[in-house]
PDB file of C-alpha atoms in Angstrom:
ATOM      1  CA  UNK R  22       0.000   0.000   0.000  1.00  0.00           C
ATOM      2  CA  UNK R  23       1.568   3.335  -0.850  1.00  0.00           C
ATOM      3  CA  UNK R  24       1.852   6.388   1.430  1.00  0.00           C
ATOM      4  CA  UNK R  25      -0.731   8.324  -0.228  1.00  0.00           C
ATOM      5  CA  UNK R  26      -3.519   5.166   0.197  1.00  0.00           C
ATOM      6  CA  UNK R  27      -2.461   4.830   3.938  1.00  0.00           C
ATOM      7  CA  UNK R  28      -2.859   8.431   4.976  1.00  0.00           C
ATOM      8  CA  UNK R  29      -6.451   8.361   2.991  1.00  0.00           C
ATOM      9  CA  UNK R  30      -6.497   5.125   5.060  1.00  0.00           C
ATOM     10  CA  UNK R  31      -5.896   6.765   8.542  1.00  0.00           C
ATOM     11  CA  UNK R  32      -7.770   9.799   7.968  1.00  0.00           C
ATOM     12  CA  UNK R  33     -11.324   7.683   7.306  1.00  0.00           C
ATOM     13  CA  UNK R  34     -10.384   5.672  10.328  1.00  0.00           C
ATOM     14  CA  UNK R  35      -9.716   8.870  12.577  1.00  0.00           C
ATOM     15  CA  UNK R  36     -12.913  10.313  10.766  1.00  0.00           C
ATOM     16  CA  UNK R  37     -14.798   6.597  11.582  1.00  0.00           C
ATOM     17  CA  UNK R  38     -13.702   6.906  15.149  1.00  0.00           C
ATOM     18  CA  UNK R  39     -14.467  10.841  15.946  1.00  0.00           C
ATOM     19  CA  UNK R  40     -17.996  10.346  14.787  1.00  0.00           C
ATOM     20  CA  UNK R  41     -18.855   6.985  16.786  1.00  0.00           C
ATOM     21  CA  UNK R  42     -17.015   9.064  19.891  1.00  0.00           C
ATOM     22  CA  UNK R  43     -19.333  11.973  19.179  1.00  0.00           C
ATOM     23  CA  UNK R  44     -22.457  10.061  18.631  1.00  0.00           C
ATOM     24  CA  UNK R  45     -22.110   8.614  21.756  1.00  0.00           C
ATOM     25  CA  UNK R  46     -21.085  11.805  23.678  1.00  0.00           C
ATOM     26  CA  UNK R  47     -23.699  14.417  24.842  1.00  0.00           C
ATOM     27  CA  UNK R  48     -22.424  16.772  22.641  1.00  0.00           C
ATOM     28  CA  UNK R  49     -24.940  19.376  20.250  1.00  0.00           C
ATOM     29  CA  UNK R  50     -24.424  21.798  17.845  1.00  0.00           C
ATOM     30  CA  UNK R  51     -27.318  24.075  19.101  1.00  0.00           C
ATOM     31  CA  UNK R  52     -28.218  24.870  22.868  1.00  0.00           C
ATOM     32  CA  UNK R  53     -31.968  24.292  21.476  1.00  0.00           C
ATOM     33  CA  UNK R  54     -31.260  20.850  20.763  1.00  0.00           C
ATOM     34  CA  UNK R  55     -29.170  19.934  23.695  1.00  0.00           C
ATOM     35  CA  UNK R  56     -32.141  20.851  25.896  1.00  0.00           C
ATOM     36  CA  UNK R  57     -34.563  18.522  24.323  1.00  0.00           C
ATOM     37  CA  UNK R  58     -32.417  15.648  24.057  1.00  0.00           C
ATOM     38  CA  UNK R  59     -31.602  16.448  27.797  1.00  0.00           C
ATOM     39  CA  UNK R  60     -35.639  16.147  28.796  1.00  0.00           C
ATOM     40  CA  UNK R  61     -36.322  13.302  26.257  1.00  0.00           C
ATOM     41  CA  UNK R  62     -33.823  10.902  28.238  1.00  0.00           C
ATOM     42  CA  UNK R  63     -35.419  12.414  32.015  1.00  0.00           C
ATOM     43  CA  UNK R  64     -38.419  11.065  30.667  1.00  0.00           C
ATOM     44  CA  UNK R  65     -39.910  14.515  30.218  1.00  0.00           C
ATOM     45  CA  UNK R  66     -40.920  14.969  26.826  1.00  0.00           C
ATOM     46  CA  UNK R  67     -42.749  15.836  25.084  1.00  0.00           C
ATOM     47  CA  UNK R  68     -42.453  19.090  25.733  1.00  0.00           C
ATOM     48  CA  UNK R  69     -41.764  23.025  24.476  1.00  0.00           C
ATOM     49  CA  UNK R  70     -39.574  25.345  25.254  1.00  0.00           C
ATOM     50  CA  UNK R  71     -41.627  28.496  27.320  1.00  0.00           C
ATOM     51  CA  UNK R  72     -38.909  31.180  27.625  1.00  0.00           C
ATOM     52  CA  UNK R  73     -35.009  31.118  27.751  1.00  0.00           C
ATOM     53  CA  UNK R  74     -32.513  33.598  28.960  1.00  0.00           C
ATOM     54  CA  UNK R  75     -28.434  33.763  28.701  1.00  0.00           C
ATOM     55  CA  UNK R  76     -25.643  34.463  30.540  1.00  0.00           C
ATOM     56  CA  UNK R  77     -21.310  33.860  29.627  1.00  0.00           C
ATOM     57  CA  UNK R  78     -22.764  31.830  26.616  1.00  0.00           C
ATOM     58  CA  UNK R  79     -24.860  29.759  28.607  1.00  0.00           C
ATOM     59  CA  UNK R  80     -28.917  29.609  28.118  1.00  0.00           C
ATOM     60  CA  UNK R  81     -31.324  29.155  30.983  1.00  0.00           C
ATOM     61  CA  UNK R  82     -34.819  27.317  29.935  1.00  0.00           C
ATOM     62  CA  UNK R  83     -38.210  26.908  31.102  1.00  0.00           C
ATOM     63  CA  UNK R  84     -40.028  24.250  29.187  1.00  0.00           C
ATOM     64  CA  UNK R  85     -43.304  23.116  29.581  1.00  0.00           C
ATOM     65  CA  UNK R  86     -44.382  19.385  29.104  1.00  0.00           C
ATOM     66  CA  UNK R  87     -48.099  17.508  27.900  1.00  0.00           C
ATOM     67  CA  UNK R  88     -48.839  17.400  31.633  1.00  0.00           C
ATOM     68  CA  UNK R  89     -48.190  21.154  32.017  1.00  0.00           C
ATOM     69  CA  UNK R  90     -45.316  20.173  34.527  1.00  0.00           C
ATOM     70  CA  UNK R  91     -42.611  22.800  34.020  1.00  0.00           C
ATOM     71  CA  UNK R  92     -38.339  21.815  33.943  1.00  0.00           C
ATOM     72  CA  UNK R  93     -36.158  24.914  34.723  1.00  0.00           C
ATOM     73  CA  UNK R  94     -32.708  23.488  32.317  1.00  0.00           C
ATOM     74  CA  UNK R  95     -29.531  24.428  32.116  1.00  0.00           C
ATOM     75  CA  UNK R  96     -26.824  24.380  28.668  1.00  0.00           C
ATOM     76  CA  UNK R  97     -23.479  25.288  28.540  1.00  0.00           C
ATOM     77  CA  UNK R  98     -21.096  25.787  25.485  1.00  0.00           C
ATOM     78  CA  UNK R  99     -17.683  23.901  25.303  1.00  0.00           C
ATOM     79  CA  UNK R 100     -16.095  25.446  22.180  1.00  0.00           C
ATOM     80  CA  UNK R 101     -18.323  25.053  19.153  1.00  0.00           C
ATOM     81  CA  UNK R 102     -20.941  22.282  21.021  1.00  0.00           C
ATOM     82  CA  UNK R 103     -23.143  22.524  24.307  1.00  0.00           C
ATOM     83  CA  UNK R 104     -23.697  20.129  26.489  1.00  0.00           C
ATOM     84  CA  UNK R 105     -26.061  19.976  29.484  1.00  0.00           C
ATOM     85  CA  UNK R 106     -25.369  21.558  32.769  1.00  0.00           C
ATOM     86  CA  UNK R 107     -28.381  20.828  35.141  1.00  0.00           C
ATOM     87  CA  UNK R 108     -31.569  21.362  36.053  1.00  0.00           C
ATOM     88  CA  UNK R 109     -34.711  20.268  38.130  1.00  0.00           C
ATOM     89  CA  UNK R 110     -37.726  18.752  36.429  1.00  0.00           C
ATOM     90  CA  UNK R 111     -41.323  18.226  37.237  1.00  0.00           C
ATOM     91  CA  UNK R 112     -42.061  21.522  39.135  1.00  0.00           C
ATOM     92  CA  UNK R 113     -44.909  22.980  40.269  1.00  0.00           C
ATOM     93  CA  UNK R 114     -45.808  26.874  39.290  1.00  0.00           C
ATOM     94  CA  UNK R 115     -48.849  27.185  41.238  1.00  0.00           C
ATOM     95  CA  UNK R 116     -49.324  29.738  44.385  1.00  0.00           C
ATOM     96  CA  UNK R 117     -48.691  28.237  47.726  1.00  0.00           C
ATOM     97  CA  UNK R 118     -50.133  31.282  49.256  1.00  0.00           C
ATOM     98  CA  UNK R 119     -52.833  32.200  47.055  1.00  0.00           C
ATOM     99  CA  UNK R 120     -50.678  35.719  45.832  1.00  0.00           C
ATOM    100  CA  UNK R 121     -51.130  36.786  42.368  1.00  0.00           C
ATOM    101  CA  UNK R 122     -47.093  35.594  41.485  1.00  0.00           C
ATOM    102  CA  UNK R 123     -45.018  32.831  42.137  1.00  0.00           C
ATOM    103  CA  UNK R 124     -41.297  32.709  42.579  1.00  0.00           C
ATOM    104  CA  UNK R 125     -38.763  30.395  42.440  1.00  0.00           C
ATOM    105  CA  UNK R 126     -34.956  31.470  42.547  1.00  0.00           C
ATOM    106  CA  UNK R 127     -31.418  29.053  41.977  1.00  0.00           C
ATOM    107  CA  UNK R 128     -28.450  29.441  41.191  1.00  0.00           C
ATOM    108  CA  UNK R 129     -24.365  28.859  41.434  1.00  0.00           C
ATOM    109  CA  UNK R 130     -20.997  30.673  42.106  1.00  0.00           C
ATOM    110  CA  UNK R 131     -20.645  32.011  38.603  1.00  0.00           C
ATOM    111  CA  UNK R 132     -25.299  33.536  37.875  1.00  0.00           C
ATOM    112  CA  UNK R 133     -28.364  32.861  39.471  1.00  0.00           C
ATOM    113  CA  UNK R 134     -31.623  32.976  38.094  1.00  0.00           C
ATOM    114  CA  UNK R 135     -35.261  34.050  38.999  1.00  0.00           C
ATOM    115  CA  UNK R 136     -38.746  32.538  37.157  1.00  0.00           C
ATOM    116  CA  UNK R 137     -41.503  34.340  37.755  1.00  0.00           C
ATOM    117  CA  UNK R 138     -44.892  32.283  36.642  1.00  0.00           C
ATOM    118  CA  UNK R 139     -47.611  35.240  36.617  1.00  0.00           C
ATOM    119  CA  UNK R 140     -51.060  34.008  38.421  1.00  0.00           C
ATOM    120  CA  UNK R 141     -53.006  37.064  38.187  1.00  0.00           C
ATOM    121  CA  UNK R 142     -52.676  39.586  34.670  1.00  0.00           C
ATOM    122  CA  UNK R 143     -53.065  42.552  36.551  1.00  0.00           C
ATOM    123  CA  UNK R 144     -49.250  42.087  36.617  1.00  0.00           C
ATOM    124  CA  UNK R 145     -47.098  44.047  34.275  1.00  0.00           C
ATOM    125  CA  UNK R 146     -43.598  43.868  34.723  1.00  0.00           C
ATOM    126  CA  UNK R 147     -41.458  42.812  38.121  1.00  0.00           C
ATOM    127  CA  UNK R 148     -38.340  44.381  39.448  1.00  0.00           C
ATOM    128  CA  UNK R 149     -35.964  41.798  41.470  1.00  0.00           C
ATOM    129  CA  UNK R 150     -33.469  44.056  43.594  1.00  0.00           C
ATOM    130  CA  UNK R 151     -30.191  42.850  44.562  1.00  0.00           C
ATOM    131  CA  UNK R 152     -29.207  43.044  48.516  1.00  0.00           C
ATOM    132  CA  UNK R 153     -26.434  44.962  47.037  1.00  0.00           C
ATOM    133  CA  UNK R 154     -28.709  47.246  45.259  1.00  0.00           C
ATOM    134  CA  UNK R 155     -28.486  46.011  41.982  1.00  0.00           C
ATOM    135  CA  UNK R 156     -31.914  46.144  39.962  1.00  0.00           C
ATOM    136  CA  UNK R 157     -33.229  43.964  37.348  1.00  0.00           C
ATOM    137  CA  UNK R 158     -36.271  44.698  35.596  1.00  0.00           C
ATOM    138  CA  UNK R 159     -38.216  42.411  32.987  1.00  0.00           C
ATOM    139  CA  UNK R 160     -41.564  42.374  31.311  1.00  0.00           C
ATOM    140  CA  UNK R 161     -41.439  39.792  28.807  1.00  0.00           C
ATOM    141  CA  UNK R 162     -43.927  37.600  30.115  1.00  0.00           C
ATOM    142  CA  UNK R 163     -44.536  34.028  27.692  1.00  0.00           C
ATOM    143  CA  UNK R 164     -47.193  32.274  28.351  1.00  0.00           C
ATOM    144  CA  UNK R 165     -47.169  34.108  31.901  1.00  0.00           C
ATOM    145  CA  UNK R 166     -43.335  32.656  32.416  1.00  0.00           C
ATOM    146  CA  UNK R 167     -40.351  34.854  32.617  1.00  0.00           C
ATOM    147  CA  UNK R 168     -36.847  33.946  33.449  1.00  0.00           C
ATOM    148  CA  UNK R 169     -33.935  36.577  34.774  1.00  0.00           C
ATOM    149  CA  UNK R 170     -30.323  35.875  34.859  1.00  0.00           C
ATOM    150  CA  UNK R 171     -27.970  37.805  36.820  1.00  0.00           C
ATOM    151  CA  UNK R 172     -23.996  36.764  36.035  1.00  0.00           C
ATOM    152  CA  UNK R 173     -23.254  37.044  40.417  1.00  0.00           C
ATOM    153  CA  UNK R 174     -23.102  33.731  42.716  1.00  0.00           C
ATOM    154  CA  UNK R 175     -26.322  33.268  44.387  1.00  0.00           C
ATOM    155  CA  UNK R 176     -26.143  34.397  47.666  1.00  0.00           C
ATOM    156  CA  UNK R 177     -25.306  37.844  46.422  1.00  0.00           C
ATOM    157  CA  UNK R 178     -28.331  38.190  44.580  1.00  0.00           C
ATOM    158  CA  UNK R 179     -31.153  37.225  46.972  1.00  0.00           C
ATOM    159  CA  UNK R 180     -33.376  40.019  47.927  1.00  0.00           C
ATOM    160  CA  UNK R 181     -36.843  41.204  46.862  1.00  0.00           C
ATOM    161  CA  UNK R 182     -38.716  40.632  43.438  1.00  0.00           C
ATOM    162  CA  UNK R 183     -41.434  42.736  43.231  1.00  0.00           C
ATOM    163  CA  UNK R 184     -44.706  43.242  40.469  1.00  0.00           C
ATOM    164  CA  UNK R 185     -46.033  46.139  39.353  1.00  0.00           C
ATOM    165  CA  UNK R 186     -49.413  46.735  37.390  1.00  0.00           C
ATOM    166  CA  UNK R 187     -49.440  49.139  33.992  1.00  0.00           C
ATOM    167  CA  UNK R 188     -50.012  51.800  36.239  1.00  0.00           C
ATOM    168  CA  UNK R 189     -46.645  51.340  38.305  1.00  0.00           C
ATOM    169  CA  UNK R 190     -48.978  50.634  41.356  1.00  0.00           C
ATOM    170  CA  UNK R 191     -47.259  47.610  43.780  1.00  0.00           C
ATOM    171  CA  UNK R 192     -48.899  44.426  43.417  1.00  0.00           C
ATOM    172  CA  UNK R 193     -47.038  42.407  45.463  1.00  0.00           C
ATOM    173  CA  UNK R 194     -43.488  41.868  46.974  1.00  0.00           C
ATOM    174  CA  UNK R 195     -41.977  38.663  47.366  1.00  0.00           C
ATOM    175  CA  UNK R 196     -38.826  38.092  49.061  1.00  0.00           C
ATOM    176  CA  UNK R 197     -36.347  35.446  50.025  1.00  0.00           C
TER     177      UNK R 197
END
């Protein structure tokens, strides 16, 4: 066998190998993807993807499933691919106290994260203040889900969330 035919040799086989290796790794080209592979093999499809937010490259989900149980998820890139980073499955959004908003907050040393799951429409937009002072304000409310991502560790971003109606009137406070 001549050089030429061995390197064309070697190259398929590297080629052969890299693809069986990424086949089998839980490696995706889009964050999208990665996320619904990661809830098809919990067991927690099918389901859609309710609202998303990013942080360093990484994408924060909300997805809903055919049950209308809800999976906070979390992607991460590595290079050109993402792969899965965590998340908790099979949560509940309704009010344990009856209030018109209900809050859930998480996190780790590098963002944390806030989902607000709107019970009442009278609700506009929500502010969630830092206990450093630090304000965050969103009002892009899917299907009555939004997500916020702040890029601090979690225990420096607990303090209040609170909702507002279109009239900037308090609706009510929640805090941790």
């Amino acid at each position: 066998m001549t050089r030429g035919a061995k390197t064309v040799r070697n190259f398929g086989i590297m080629l052969a190998v890299l693809a069986a290796a990424f086949w089998q790794s839980p490696l995706y080209f889009t964050s999208d993807s990665c996320v619904m592979a990661s809830m098809e093999s919990l067991g927690f499809s099918p389901c859609e993807i309710i609202c998303e937010d990013s942080y360093a490259g990484n994408h924060i989900y909300v997805l809903r499933n055919k049950n209308d149980a809800y999976a906070i998820h979390e992607t991460q890139r590595i290079g050109p691919f993402w792969k899965t980073a965590g998340g908790a499955t099979g949560m509940d959004f309704s009010s344990r106290d009856g209030g018109p908003l209900f809050v859930t907050q998480s996190g780790n040393d590098t963002a944390s994260y806030i989902v607000c799951k709107r019970l009442s429409p009278e609700i506009a937009w929500v502010e969630w203040r830092w206990a450093y002072d630090q304000t965050v304000r969103a009002d892009d409310w899917t299907q009555d889900i939004l997500v916020m991502v702040a890029q601090q560790p979690w225990e420096e971003t607990w303090g209040t969330v609170t909702a507002y109606n279109a009239a900037g009137d308090v609706v009510c406070v929640w805090q941790r």
